[in-house]
PDB file of C-alpha atoms in Angstrom:
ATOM      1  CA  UNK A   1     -14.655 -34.535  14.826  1.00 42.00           C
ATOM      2  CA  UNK A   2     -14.724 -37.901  16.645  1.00 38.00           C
ATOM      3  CA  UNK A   3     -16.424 -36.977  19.231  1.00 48.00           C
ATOM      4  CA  UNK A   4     -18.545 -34.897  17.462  1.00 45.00           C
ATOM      5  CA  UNK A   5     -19.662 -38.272  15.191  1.00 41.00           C
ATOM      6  CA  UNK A   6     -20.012 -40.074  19.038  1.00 45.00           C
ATOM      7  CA  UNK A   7     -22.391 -37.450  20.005  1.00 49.00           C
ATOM      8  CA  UNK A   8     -24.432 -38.289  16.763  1.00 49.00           C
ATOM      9  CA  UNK A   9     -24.269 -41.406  17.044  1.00 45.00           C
ATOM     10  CA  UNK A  10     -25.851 -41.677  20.480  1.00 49.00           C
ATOM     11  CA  UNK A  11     -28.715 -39.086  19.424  1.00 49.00           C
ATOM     12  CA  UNK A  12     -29.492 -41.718  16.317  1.00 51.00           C
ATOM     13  CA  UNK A  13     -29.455 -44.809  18.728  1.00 47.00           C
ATOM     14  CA  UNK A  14     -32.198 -43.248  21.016  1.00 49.00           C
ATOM     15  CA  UNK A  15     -34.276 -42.326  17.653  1.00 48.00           C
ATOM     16  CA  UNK A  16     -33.626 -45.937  16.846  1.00 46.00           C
ATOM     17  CA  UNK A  17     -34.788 -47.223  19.655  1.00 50.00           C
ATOM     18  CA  UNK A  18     -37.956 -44.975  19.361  1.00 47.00           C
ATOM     19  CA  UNK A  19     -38.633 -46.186  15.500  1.00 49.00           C
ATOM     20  CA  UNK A  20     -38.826 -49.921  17.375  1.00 51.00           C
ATOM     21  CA  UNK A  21     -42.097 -48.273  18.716  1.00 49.00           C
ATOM     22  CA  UNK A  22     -45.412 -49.276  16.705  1.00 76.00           C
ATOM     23  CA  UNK A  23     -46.243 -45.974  15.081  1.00 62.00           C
ATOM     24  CA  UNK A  24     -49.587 -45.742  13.200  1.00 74.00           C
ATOM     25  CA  UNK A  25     -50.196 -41.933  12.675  1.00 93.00           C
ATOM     26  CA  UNK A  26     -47.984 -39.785  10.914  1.00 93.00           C
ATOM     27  CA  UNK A  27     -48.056 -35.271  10.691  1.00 94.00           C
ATOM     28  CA  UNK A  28     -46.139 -33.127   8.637  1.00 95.00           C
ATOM     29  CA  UNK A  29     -45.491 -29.990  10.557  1.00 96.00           C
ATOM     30  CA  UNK A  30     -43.973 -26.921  10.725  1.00 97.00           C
ATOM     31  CA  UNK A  31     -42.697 -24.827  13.991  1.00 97.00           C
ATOM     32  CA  UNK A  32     -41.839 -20.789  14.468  1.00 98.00           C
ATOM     33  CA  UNK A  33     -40.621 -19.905  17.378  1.00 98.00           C
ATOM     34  CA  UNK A  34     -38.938 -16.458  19.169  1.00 97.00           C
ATOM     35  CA  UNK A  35     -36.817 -17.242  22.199  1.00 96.00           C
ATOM     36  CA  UNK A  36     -34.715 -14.501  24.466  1.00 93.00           C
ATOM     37  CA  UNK A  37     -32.983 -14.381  27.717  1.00 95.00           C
ATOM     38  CA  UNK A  38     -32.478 -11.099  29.409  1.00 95.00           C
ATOM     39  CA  UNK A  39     -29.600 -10.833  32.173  1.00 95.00           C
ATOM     40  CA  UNK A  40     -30.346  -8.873  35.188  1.00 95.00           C
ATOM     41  CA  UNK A  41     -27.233  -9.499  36.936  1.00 95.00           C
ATOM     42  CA  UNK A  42     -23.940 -12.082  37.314  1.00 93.00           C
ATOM     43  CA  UNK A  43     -26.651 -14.534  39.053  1.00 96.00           C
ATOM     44  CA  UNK A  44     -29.960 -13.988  37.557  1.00 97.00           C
ATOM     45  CA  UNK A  45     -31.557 -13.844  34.117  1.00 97.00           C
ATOM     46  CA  UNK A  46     -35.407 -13.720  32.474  1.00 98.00           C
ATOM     47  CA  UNK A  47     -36.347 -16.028  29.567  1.00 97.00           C
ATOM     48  CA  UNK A  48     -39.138 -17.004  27.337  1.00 97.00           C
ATOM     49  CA  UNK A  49     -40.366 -18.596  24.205  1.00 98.00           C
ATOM     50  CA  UNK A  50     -43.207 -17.469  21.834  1.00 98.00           C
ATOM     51  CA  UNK A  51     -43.836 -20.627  19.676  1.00 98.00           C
ATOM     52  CA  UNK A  52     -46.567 -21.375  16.863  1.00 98.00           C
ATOM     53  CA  UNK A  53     -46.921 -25.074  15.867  1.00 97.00           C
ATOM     54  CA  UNK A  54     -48.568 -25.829  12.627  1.00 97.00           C
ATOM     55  CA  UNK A  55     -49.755 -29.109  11.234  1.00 96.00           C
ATOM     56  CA  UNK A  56     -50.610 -30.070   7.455  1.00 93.00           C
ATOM     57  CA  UNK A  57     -47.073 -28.765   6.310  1.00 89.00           C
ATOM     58  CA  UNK A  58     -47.914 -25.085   6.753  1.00 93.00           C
ATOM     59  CA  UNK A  59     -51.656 -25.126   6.526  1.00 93.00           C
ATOM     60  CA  UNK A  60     -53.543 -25.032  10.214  1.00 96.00           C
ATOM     61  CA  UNK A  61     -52.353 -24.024  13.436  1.00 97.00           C
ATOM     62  CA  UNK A  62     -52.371 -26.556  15.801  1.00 97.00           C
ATOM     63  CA  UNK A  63     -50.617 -25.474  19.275  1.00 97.00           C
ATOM     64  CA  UNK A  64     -50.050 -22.015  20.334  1.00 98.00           C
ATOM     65  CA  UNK A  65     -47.536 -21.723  23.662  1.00 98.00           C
ATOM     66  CA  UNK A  66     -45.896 -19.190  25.754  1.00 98.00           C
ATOM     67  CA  UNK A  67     -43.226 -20.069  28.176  1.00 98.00           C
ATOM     68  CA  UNK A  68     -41.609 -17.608  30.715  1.00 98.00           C
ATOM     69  CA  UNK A  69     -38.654 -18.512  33.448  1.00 98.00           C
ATOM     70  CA  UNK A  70     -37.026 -17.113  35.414  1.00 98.00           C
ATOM     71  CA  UNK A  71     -33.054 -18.790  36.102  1.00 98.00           C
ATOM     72  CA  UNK A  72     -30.648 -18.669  38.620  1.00 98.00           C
ATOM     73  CA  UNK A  73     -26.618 -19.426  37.765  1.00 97.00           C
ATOM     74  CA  UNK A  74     -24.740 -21.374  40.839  1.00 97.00           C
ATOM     75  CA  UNK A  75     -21.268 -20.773  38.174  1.00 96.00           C
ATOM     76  CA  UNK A  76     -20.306 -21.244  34.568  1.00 92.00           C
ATOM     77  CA  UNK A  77     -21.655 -25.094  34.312  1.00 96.00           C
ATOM     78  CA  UNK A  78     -24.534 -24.886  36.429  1.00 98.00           C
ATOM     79  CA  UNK A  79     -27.860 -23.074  36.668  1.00 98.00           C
ATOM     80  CA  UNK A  80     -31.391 -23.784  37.810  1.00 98.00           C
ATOM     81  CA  UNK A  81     -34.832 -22.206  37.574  1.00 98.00           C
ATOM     82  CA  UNK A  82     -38.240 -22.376  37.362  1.00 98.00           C
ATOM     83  CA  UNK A  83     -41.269 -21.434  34.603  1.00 98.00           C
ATOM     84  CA  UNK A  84     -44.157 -21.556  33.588  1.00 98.00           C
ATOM     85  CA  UNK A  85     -46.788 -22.598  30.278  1.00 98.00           C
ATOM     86  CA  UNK A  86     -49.149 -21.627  28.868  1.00 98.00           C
ATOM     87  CA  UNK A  87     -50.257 -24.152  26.158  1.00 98.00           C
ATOM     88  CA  UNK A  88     -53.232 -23.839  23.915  1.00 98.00           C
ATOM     89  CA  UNK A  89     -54.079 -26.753  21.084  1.00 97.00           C
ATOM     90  CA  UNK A  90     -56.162 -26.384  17.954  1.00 97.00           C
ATOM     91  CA  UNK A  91     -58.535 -28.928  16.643  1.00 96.00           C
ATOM     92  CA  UNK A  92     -56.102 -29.719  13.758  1.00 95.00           C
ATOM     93  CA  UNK A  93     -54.347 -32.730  12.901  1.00 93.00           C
ATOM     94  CA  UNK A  94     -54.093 -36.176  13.974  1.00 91.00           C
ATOM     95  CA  UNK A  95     -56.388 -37.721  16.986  1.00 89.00           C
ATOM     96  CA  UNK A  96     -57.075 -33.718  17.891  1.00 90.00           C
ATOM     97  CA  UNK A  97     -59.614 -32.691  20.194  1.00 91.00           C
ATOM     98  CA  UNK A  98     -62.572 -32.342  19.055  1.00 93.00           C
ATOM     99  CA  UNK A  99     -62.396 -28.119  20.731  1.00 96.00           C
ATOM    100  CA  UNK A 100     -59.818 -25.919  21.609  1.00 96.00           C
ATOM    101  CA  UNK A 101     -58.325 -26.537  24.992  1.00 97.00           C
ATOM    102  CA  UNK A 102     -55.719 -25.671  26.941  1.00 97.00           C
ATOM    103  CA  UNK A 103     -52.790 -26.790  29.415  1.00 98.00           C
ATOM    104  CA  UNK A 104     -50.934 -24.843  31.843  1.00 98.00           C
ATOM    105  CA  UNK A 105     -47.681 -26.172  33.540  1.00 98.00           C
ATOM    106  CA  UNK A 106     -45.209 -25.637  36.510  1.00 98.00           C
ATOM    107  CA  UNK A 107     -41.991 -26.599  35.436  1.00 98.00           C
ATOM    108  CA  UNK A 108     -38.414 -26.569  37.154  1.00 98.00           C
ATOM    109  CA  UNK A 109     -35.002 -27.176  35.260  1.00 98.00           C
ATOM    110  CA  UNK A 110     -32.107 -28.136  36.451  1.00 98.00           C
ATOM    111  CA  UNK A 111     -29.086 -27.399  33.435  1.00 98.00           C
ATOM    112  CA  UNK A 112     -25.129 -28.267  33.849  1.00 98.00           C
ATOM    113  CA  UNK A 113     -22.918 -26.757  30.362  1.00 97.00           C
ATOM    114  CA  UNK A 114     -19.752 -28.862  29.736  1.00 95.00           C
ATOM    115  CA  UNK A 115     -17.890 -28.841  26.232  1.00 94.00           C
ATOM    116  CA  UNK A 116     -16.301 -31.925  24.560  1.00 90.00           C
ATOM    117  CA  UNK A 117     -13.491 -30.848  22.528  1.00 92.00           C
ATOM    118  CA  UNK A 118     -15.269 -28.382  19.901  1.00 92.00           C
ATOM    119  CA  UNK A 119     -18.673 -29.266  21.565  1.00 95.00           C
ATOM    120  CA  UNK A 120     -20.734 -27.279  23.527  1.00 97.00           C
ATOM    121  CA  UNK A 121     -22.441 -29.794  25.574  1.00 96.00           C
ATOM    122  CA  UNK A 122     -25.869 -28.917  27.753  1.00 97.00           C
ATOM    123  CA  UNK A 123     -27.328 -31.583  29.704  1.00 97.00           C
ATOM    124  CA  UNK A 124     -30.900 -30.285  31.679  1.00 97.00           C
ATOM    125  CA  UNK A 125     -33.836 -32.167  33.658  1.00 97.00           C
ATOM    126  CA  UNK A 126     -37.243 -30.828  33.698  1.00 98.00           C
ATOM    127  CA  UNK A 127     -40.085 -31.641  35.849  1.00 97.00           C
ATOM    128  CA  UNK A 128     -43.421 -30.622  34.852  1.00 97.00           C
ATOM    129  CA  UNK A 129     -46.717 -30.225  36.780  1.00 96.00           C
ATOM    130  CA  UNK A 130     -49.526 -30.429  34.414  1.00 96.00           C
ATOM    131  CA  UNK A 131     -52.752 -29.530  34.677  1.00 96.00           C
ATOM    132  CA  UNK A 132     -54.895 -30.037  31.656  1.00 96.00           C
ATOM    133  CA  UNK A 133     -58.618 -29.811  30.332  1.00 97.00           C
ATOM    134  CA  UNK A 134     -60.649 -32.406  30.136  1.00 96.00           C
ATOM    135  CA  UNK A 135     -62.962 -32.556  27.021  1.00 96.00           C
ATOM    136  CA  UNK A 136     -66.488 -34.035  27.476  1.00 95.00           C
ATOM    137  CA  UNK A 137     -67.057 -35.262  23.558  1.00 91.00           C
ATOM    138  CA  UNK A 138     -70.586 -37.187  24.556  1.00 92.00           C
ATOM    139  CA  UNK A 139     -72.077 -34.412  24.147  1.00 93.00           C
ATOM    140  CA  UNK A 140     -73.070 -31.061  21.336  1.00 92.00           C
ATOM    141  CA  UNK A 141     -71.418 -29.245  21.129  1.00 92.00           C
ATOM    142  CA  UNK A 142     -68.462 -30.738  22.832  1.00 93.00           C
ATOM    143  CA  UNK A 143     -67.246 -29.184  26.257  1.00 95.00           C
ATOM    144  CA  UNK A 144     -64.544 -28.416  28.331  1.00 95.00           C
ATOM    145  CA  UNK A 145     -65.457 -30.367  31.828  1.00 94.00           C
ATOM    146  CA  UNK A 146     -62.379 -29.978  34.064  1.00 94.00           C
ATOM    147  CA  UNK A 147     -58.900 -30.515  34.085  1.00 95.00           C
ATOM    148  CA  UNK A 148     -56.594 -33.417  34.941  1.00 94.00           C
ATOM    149  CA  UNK A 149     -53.179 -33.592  37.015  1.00 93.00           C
ATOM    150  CA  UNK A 150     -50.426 -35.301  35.815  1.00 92.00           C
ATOM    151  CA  UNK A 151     -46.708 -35.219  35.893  1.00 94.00           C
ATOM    152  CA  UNK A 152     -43.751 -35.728  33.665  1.00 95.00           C
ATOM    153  CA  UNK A 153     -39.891 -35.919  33.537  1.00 96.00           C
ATOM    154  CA  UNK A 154     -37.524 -34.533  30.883  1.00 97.00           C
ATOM    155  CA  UNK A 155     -33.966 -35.341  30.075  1.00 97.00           C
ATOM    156  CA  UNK A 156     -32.165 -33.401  27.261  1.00 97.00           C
ATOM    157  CA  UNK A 157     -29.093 -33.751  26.043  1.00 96.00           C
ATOM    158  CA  UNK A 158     -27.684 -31.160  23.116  1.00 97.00           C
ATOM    159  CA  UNK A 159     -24.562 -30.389  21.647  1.00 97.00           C
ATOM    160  CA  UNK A 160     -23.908 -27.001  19.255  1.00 96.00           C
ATOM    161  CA  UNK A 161     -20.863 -26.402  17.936  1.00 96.00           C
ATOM    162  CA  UNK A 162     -19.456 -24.045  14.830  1.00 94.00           C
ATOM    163  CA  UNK A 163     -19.605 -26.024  11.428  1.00 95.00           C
ATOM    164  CA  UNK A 164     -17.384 -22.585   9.332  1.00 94.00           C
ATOM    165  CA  UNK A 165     -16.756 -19.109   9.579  1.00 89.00           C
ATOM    166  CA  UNK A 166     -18.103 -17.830   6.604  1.00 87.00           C
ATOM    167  CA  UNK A 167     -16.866 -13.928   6.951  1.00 81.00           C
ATOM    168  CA  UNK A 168     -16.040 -11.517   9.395  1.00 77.00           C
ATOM    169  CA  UNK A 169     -18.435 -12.189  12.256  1.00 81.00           C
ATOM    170  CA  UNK A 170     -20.555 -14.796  10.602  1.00 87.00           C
ATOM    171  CA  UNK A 171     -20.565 -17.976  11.284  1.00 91.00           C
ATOM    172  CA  UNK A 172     -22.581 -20.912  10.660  1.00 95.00           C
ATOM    173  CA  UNK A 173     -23.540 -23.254  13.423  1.00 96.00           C
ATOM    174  CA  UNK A 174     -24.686 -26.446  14.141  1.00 97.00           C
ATOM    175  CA  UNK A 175     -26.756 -27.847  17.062  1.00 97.00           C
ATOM    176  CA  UNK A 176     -28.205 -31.864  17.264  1.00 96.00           C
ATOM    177  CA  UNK A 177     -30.351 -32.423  20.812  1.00 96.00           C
ATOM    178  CA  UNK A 178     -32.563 -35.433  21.628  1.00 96.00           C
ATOM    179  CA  UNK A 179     -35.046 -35.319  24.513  1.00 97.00           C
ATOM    180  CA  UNK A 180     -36.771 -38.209  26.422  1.00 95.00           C
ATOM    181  CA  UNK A 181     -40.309 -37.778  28.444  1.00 96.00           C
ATOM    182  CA  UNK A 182     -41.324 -39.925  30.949  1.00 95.00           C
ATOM    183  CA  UNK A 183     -45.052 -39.337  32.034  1.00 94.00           C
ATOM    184  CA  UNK A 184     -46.817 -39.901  35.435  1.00 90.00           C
ATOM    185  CA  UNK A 185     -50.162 -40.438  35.671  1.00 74.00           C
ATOM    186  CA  UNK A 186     -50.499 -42.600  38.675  1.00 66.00           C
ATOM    187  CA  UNK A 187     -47.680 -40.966  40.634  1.00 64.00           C
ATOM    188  CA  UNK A 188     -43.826 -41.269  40.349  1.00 68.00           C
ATOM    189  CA  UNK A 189     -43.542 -44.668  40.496  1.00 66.00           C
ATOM    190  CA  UNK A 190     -46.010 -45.364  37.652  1.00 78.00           C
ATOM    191  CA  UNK A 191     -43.882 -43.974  34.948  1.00 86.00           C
ATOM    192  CA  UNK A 192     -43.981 -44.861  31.509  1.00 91.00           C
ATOM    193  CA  UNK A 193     -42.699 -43.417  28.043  1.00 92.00           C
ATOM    194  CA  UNK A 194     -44.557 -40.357  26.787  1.00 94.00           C
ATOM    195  CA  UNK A 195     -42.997 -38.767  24.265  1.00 95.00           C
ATOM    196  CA  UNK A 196     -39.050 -38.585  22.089  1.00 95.00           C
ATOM    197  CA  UNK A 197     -37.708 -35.673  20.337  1.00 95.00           C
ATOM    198  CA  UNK A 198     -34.445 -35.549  17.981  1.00 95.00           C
ATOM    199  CA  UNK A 199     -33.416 -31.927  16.014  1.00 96.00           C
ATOM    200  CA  UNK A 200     -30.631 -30.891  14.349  1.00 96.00           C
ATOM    201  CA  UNK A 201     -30.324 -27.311  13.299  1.00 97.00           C
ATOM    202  CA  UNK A 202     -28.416 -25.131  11.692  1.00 97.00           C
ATOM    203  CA  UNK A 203     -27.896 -21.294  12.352  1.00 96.00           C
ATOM    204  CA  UNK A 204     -26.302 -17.755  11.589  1.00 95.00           C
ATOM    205  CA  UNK A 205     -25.478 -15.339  13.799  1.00 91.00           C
ATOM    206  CA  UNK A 206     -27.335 -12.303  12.614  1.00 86.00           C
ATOM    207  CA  UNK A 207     -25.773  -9.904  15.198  1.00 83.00           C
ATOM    208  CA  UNK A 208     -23.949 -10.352  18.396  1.00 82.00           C
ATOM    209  CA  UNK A 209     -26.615 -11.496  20.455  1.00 89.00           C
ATOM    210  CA  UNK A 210     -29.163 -13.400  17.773  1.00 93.00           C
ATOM    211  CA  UNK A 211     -28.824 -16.216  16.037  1.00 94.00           C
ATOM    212  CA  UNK A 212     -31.270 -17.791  13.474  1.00 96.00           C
ATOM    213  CA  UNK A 213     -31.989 -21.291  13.491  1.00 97.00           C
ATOM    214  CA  UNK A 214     -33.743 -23.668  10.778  1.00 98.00           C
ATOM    215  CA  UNK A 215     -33.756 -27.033  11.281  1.00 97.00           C
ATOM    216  CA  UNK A 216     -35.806 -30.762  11.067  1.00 97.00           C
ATOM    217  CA  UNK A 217     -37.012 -32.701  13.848  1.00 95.00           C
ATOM    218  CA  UNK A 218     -38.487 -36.035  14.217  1.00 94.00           C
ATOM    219  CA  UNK A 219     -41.047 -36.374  16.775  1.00 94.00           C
ATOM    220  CA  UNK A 220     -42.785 -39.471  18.492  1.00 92.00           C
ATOM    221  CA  UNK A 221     -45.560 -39.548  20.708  1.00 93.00           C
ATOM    222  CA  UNK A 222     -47.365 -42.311  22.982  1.00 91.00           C
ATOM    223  CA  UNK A 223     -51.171 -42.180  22.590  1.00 89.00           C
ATOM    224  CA  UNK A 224     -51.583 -45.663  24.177  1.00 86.00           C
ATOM    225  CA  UNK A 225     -49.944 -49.074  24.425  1.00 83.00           C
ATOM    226  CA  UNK A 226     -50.842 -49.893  20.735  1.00 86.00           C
ATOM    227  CA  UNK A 227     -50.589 -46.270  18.805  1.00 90.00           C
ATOM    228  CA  UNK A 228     -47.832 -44.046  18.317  1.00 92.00           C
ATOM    229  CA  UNK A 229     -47.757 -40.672  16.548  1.00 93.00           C
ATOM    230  CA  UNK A 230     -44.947 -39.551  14.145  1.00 92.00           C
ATOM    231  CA  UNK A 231     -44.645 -35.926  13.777  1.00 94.00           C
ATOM    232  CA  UNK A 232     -41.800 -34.725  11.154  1.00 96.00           C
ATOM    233  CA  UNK A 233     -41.049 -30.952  11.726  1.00 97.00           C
ATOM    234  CA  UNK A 234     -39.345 -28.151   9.839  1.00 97.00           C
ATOM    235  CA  UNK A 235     -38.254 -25.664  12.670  1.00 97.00           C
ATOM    236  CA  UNK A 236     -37.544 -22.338  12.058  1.00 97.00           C
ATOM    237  CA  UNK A 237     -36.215 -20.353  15.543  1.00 97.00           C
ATOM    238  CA  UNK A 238     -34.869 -16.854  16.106  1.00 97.00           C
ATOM    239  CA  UNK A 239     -33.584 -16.240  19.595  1.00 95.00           C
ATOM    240  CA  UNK A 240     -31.701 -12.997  21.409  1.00 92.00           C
ATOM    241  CA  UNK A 241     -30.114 -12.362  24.229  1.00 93.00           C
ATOM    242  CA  UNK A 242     -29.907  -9.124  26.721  1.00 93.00           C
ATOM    243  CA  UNK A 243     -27.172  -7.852  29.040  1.00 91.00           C
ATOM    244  CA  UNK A 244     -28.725  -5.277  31.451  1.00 90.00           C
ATOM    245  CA  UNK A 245     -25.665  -5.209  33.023  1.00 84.00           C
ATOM    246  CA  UNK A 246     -24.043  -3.577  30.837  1.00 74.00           C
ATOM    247  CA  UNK A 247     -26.649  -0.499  30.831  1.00 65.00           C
ATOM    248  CA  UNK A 248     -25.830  -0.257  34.816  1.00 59.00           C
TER     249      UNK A 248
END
């Protein structure tokens, strides 16, 4: 429990440090998303996420995203892979586009699994190439007129661990994460703060490989040196898992 309560405590410090941020905007959101990972073999494995963002509570879809990888495991604590996004945005809440666009991304991850006493603890880096449309608004109807190349850095760290059995095979569990982004628009050595993410969920296991999450997150985004956006988010996530392996 101790180090459980040091975990949280470093997850609220980085929000804290976020909250010193000038934030101007704030959304009310809510997130659905369907994550699985399918094991081909002792080595190798297939995932993706289907998420739907919402902004206005529950009212207007504002991001749409798909997210395949594919993942390679070194041993227990170690794996690595590589993905791609597909990332379309709405013209719905706060400094939105004025059109749809869209974003696509390269991404590679680099994930090592520890536990700290009850904890489960997953550390992973991400780096991101992005390549995202540019929207000419001098003109109407507004267009898309491009894209843009940037890149960005991720660092995650997340803990989940069981909070009670409740009976038989169900348990409740709990999971806290906080992510940092660092963003490069001028190449690596021009990076700056882009974006912080904190969760906490909890979940039930509703067989033996799916578990359903719901949870609230606290989201802050850099729009420039002067504006920040606050995003408060009800999650709701139901991921499964595969063994092929066991079909061979």
């Amino acid at each position: 429990m101790v180090r459980l309560l040091l975990l949280s405590s470093f997850l609220c410090l980085s929000l804290h440090q976020i909250q010193a941020q000038k934030t101007v905007l704030k959304e009310q959101g809510s997130w659905f998303s369907l994550t699985h990972n399918i094991k081909i073999s002792n080595k190798l494995s297939v995932s993706h996420l289907s998420q739907m963002r919402r902004v206005d509570h529950f009212e207007n879809i504002q991001v749409l995203l798909l997210k395949p990888s594919i993942n390679y495991t070194f041993n227990k604590n170690l794996s690595a892979g590589l993905g791609y996004v597909h990332f379309r945005s709405y013209p719905n809440g706060v400094r939105h586009a004025p059109i749809k666009k869209s974003e696509q991304r390269i991404w590679q991850h680099l994930t090592h699994k520890t536990s700290w006493g009850a904890v489960n603890i997953s550390n992973r880096l991400i780096f991101e190439q992005r390549y995202k449309d540019i929207v000419n608004a001098t003109v109407t109807p507004p267009e898309i007129k491009g894209r843009s190349y940037a890149q960005r850095f991720r660092y995650r760290l997340m803990g989940t661990f069981k909070v009670a059995r409740l009976s038989g095979r169900t348990v409740l569990w709990g999971k806290v994460s906080n992510e940092t982004r660092i963003r490069f628009n001028g190449g690596l050595s021009n990076g700056e703060f882009d974006q912080n993410n904190l969760y906490g969920f909890l979940g039930l296991n509703l067989l033996e490989n799916s578990k359903l999450w719901v949870g609230y997150g606290r989201d802050y985004k850099k729009v420039n040196d002067g504006l920040f956006i606050a995003h408060d988010i009800i999650h709701v996530s139901l991921s499964y898992d595969l063994d092929l392996r066991k079909n061979m």
